[in-house]
Short mmCIF file of C-alpha atoms in Angstrom, two decimals:
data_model
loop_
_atom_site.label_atom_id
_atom_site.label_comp_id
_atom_site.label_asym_id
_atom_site.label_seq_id
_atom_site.Cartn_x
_atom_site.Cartn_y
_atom_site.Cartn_z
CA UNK A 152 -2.10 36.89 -69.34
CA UNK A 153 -1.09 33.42 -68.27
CA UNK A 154 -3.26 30.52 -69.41
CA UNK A 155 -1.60 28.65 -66.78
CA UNK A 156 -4.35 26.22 -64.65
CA UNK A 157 -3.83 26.15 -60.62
CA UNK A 158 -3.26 23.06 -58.98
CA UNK A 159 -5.75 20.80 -57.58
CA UNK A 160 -5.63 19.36 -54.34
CA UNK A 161 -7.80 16.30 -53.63
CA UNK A 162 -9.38 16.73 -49.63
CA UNK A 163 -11.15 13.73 -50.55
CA UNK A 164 -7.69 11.51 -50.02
CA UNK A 165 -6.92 13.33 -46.89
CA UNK A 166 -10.35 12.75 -45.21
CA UNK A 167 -10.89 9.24 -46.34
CA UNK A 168 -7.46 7.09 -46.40
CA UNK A 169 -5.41 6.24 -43.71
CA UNK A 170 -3.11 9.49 -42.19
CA UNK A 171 0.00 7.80 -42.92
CA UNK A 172 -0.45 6.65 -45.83
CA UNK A 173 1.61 7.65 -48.98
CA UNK A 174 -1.56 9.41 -50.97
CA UNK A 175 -2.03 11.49 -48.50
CA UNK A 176 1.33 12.54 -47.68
CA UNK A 177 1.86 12.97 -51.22
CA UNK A 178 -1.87 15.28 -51.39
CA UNK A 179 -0.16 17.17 -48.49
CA UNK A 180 2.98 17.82 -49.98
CA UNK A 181 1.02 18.95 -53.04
CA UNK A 182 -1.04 21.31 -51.47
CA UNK A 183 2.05 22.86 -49.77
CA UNK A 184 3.86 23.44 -52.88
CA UNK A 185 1.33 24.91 -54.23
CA UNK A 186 0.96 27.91 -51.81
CA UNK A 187 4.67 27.67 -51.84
CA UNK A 188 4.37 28.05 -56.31
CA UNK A 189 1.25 29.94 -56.59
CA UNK A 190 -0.13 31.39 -53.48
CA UNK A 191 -3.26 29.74 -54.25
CA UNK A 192 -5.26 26.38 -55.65
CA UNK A 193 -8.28 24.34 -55.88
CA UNK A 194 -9.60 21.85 -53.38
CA UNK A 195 -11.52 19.44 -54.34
CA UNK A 196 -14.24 18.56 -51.51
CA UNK A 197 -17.14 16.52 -52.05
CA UNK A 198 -18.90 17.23 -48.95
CA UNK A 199 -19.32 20.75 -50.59
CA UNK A 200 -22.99 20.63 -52.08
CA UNK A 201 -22.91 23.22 -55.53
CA UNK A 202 -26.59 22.91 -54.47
CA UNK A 203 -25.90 24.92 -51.63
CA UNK A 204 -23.67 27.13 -53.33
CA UNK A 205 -26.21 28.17 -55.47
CA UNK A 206 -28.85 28.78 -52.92
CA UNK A 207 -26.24 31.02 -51.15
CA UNK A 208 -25.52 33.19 -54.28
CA UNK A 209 -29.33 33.22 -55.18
CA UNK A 210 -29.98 34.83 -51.36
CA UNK A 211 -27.13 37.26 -51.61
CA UNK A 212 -28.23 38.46 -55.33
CA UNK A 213 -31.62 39.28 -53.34
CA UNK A 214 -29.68 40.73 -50.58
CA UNK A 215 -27.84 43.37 -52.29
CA UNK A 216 -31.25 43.37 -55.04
CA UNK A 217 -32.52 45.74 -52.61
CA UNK A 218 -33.02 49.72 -52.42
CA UNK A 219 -29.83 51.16 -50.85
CA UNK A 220 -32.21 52.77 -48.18
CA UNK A 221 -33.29 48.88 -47.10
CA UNK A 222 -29.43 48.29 -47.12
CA UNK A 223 -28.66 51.19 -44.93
CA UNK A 224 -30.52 49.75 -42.15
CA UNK A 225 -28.04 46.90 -42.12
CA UNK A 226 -25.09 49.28 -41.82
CA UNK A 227 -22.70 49.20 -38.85
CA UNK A 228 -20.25 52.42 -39.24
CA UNK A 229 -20.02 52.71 -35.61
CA UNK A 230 -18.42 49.27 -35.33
CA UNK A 231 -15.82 50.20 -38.33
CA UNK A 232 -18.07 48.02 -40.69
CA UNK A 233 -17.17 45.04 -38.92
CA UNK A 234 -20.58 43.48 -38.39
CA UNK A 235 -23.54 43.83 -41.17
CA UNK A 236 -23.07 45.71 -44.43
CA UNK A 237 -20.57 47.85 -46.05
CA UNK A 238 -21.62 49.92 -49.10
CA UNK A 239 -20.09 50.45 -52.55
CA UNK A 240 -17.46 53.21 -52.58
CA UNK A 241 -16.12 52.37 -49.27
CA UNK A 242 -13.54 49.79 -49.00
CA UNK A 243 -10.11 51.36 -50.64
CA UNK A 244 -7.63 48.93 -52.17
CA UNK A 245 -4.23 49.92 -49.96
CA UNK A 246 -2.07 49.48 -52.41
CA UNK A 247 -3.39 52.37 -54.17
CA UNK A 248 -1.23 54.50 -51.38
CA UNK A 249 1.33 51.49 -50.55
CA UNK A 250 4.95 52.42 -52.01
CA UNK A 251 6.19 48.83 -51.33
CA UNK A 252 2.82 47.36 -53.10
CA UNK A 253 3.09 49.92 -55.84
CA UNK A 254 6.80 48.56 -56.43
CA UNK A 255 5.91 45.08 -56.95
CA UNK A 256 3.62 46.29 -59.68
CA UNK A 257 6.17 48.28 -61.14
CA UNK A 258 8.79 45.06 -61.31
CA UNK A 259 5.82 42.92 -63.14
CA UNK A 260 6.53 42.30 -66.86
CA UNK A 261 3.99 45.06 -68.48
CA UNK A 262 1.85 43.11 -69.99
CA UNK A 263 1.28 41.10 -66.65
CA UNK A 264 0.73 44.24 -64.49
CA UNK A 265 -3.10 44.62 -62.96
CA UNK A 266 -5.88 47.79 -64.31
CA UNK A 267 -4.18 50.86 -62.92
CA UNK A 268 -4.97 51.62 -59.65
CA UNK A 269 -3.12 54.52 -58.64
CA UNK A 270 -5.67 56.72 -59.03
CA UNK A 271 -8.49 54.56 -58.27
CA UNK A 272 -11.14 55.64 -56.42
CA UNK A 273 -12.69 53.14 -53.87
CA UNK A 274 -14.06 49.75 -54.94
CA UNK A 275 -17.42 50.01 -56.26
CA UNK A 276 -18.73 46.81 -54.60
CA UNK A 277 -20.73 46.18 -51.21
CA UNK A 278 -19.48 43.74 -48.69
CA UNK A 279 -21.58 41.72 -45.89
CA UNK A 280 -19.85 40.30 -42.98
CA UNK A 281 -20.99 37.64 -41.25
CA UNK A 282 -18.70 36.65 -37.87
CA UNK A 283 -18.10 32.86 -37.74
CA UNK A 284 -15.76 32.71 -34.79
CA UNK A 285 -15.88 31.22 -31.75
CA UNK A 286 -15.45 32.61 -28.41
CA UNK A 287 -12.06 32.12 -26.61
CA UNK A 288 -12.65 30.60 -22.82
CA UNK A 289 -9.21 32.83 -21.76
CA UNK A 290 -9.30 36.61 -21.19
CA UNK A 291 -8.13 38.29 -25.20
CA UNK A 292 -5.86 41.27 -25.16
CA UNK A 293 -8.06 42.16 -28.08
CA UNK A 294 -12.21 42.00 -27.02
CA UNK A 295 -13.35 40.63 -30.21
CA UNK A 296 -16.13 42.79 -31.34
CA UNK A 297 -19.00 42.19 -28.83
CA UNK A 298 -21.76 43.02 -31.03
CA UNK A 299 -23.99 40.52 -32.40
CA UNK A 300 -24.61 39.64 -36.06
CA UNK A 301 -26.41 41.87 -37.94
CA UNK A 302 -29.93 39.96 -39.75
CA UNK A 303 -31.09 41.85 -42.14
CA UNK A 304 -34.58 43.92 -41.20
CA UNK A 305 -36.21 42.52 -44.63
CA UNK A 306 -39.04 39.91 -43.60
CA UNK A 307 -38.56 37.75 -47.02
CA UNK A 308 -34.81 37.99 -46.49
CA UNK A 309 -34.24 37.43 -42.57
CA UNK A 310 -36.29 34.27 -42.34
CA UNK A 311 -33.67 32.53 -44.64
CA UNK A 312 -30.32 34.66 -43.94
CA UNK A 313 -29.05 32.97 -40.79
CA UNK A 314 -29.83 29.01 -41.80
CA UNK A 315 -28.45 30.03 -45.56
CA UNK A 316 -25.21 32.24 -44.08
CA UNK A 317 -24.44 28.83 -41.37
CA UNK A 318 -24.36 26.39 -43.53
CA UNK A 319 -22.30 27.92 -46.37
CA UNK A 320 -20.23 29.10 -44.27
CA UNK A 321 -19.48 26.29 -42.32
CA UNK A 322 -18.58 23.76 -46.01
CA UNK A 323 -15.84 26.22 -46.68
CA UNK A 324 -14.60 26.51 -42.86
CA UNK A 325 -14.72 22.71 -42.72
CA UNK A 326 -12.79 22.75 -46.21
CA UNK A 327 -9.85 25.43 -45.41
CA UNK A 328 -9.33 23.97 -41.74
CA UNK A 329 -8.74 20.83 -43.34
CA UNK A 330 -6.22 22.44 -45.97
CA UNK A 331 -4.40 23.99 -43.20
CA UNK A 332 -4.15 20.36 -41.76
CA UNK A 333 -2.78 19.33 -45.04
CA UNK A 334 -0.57 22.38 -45.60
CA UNK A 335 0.91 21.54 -42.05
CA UNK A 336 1.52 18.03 -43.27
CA UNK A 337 2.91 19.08 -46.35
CA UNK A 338 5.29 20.99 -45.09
CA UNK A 339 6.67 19.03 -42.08
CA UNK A 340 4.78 20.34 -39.53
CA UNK A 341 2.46 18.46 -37.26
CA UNK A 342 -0.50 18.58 -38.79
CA UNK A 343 -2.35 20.50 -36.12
CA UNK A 344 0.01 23.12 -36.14
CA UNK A 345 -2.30 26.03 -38.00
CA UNK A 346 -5.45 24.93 -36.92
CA UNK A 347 -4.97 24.91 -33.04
CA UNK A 348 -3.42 28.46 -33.59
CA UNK A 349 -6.62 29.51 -35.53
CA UNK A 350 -8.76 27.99 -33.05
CA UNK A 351 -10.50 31.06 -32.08
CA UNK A 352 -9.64 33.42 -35.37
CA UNK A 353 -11.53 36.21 -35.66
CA UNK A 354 -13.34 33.97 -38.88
CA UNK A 355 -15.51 36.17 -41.08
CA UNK A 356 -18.06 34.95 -43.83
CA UNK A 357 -17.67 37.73 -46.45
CA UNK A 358 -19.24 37.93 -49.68
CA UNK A 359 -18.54 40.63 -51.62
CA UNK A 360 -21.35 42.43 -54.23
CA UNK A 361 -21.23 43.72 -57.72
CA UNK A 362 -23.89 45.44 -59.62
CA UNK A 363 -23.05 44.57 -62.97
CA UNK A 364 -25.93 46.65 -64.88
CA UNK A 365 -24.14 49.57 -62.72
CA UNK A 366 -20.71 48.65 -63.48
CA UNK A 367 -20.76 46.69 -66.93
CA UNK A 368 -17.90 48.85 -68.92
CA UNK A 369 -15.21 46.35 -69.92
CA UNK A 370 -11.70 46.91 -67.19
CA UNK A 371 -13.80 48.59 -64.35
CA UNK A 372 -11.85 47.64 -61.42
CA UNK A 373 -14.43 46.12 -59.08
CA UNK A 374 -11.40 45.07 -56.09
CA UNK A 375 -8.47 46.85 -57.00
CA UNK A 376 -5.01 44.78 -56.70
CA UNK A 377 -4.01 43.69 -52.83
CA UNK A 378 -3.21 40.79 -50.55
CA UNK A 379 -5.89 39.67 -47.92
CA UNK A 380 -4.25 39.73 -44.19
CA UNK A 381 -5.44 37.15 -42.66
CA UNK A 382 -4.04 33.71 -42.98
CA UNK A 383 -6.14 31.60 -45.96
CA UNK A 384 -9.03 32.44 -47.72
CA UNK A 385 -11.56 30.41 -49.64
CA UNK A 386 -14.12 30.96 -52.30
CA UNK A 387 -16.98 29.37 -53.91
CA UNK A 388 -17.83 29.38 -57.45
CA UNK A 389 -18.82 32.86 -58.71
CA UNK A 390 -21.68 33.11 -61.32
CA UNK A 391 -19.00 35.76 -63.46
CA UNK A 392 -15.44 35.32 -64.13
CA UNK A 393 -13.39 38.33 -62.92
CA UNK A 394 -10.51 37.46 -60.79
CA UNK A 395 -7.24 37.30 -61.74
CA UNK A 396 -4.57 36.62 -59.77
CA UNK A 397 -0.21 36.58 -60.02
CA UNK A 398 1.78 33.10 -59.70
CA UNK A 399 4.28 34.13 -57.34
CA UNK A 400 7.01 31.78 -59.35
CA UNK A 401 6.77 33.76 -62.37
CA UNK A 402 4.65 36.84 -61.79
CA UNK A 403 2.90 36.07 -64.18
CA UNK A 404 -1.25 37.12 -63.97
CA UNK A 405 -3.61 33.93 -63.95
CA UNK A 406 -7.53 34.65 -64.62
CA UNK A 407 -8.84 31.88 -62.12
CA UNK A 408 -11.56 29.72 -63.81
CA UNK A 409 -12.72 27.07 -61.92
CA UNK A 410 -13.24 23.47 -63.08
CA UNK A 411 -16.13 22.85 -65.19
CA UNK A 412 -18.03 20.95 -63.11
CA UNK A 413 -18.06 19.40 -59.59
CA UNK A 414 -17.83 20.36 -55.95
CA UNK A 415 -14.14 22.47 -55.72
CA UNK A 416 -13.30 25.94 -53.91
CA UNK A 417 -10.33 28.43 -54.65
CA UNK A 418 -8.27 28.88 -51.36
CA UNK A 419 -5.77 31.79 -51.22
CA UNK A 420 -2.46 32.60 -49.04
CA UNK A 421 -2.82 35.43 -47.26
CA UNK A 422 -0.71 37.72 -44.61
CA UNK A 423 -0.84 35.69 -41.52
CA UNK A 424 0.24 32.66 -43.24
CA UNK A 425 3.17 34.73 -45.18
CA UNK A 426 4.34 35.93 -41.63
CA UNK A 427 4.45 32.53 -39.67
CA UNK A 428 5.96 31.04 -42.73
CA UNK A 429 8.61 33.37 -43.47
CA UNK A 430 7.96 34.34 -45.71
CA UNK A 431 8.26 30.81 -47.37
CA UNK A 432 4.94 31.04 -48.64
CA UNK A 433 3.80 34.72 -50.09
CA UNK A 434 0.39 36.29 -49.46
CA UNK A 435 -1.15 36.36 -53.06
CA UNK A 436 -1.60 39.20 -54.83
CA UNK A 437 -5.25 39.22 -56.53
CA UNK A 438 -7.71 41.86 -58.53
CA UNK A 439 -10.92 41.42 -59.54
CA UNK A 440 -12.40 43.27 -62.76
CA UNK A 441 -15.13 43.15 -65.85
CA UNK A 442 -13.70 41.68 -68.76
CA UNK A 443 -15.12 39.79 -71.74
CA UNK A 444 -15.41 36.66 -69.31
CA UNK A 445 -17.80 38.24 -67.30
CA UNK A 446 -19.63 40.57 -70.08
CA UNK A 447 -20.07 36.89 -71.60
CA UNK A 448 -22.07 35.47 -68.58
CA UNK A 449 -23.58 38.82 -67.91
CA UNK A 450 -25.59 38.02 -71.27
CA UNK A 451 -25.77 34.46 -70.85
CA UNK A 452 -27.54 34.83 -67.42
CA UNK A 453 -30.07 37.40 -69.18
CA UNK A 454 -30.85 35.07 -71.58
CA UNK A 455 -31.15 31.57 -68.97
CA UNK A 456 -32.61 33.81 -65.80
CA UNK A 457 -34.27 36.90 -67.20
CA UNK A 458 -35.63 37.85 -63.83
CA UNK A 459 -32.69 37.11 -61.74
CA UNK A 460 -30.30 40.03 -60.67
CA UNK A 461 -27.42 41.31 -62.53
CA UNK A 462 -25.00 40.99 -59.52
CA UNK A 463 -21.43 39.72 -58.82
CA UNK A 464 -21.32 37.53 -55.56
CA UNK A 465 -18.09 36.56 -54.20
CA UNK A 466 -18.51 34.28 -51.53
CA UNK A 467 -15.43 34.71 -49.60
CA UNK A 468 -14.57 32.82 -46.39
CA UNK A 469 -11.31 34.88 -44.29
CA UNK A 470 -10.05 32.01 -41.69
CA UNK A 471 -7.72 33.87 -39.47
CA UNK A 472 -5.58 33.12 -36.49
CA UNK A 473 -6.73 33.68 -33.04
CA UNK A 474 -5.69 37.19 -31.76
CA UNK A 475 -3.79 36.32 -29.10
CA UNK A 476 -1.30 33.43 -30.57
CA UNK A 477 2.44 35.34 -31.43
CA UNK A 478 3.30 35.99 -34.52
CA UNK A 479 6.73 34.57 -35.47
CA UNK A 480 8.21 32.40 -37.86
CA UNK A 481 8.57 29.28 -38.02
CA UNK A 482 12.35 28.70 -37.99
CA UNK A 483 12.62 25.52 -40.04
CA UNK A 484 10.28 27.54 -43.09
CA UNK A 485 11.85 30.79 -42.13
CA UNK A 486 15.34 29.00 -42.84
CA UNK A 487 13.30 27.01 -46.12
CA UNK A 488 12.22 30.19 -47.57
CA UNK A 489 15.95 32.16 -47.31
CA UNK A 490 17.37 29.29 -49.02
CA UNK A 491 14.79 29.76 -52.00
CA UNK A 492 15.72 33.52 -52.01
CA UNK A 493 19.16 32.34 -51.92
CA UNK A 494 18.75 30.08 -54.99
CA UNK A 495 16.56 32.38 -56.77
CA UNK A 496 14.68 30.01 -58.05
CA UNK A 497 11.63 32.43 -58.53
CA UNK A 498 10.91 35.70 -59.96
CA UNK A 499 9.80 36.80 -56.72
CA UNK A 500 6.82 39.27 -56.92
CA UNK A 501 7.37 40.66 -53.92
CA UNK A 502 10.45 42.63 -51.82
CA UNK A 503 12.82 39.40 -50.26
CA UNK A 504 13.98 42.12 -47.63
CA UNK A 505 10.80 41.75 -45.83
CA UNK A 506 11.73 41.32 -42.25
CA UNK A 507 8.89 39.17 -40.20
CA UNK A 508 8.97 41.49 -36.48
CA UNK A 509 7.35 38.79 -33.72
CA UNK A 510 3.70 40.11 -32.96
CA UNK A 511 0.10 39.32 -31.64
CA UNK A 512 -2.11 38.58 -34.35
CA UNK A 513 -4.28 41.25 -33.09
CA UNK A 514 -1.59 43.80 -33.40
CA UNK A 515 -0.74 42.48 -37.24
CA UNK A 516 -4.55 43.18 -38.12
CA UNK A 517 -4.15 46.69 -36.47
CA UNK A 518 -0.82 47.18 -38.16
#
């Protein structure tokens, strides 16, 4: 495993010095080669409070704390899980049952290849998701989901969900809008160009839950090996190490450990960008598991917060395009990214026949 670190990209310079200046075209620049390198890095935000972090994980260990008849209540199955909470032992990784997903694994030097997942059953960890996405004033060819948020029914939990969920929620939408305005930048564009088309994305706060009492045997896969489809995502700091994921210059597998100390978030290519991009910059490829990282602060956290629960919180953020905007790539990074194939200047981790068809975004999340 790569101790490689991921590259850090200040929003701080972009929100505070002067557009055209050449820090911020330079932080631009950086933060599109890094999606170009990696698929992923850090940004660096001090608006984000680790304060309010904290609070966020502390409500969500409470959350998921509870019996799984109190969670029940909370479930949506008649909505496809799109609203409320989703169980352990129901989300399946796809690439499990992908043959194209399955080869890139099987191209990865051995020692760099993720926990098997061919036979792996579905992910033992719960999911909440929380819509953050605001209503289009046109007519969608795809209704988004009409039903409301789902508050949890638990009195000491639903007078703080909602105020908690907001205002987490909106640091890291603040944080990956701007990113996109930097990636734009960065990569030529004008600098509006993602976030106007993501506008009125289908946006989803989504934390993700692990019981690690339940699930404390060293290499249990807790999200087997995939890309995430919509265009970036972004995380807060997670109270156990566990993700790893692969550099797409060298395919080589990274275990992501966050800085130390200070206010930063992990943001993460995913599909949608990939597609408008052509291709230019690849959807990462990410797994998340127990290893001696996270058996480590398992023990640490019984010792510093005996009465706290055992539970992995992801707090992921998926900022997606709006529905309705067409798919297609953008010909000046189409015609970047087949001159990269072209120089093979990567060990590409993933098929360079990929063909980008033009489509909704609502018909690439049905897809």
């Amino acid at each position: 495993m790569s101790t490689a670190t991921l590259p850090v990209v200040d929003l701080n310079v972009f929100l505070n010095q002067p557009a055209d200046s050449l820090a911020v075209l330079e932080e631009c620049k950086k933060a599109a080669e890094a999606l170009i390198t990696y698929g992923a890095l850090f940004v660096h935000d001090s608006r984000v409070s680790e304060e309010d972090n904290s609070v966020f994980l502390d409500l969500l260990e409470d959350y998921f704390a509870q019996p799984e008849s109190a969670l029940k209540q909370d479930e949506r199955p008649e909505l496809g899980y799109q609203v409320g909470v989703t169980l352990e032992n129901t989300e399946k990784p796809k690439c499990a049952v992908d043959e194209p997903c399955l080869n890139v694994i099987a191209r990865l030097d051995p020692a760099d290849r993720p926990l098997d997942i061919t036979a792996h059953s579905p992910d033992p960890k719960c999911r909440f998701f929380w819509k953050m996405s605001q209503k289009p004033p046109y007519e969608t060819r795809f209704p988004a989901l009409n039903a409301p948020n789902v508050v949890p029914e638990a009195p000491e939990i639903r007078q703080r969900w909602t105020p908690i969920m907001e205002k987490w929620g909106q640091s890291m939408k603040n944080a990956v809008e701007n990113l996109a305005e930097m990636t734009a930048l960065g990569l030529g564009l004008a600098r509006e160009t993602f976030t106007e088309a993501g506008r009125y994305g289908p946006h989803l706060l989504a934390p993700t839950a692990s019981d690690l009492i339940k699930y404390s045997k060293r290499d249990t896969i807790l999200a087997g090996f995939h890309t995430d489809l919509n265009f970036l995502t972004i995380h807060g700091r997670s109270r156990y190490p566990g993700l790893n994921i692969w550099a797409r210059n060298t395919g080589k597998r990274i275990a992501v450990k966050f800085p130390l100390t200070g206010r930063y978030l992990l943001v993460q290519a995913g599909k949608q960008l990939e597609h408008l991009s052509g291709g230019l910059i690849k959807a990462g490829f990410h797994e998340v598991v127990v290893n001696d990282a996270t058996l480590e602060a398992v023990e640490r956290r019984k010792t510093q917060y005996p009465d706290r629960p055992l539970i992995r919180i992801s707090s992921t953020f998926f900022w997606h395009l709006s529905s309705d905007y067409d798919l297609v790539p953008i010909p000046a990074l189409r015609n970047r990214a087949q001159r990269l194939v072209a120089d093979a200047m990567s060990v590409d981790t993933v098929d360079e026949q990929t063909v980008y068809e033009p489509m909704k975004v609502g018909q690439q999340v049905q897809k």
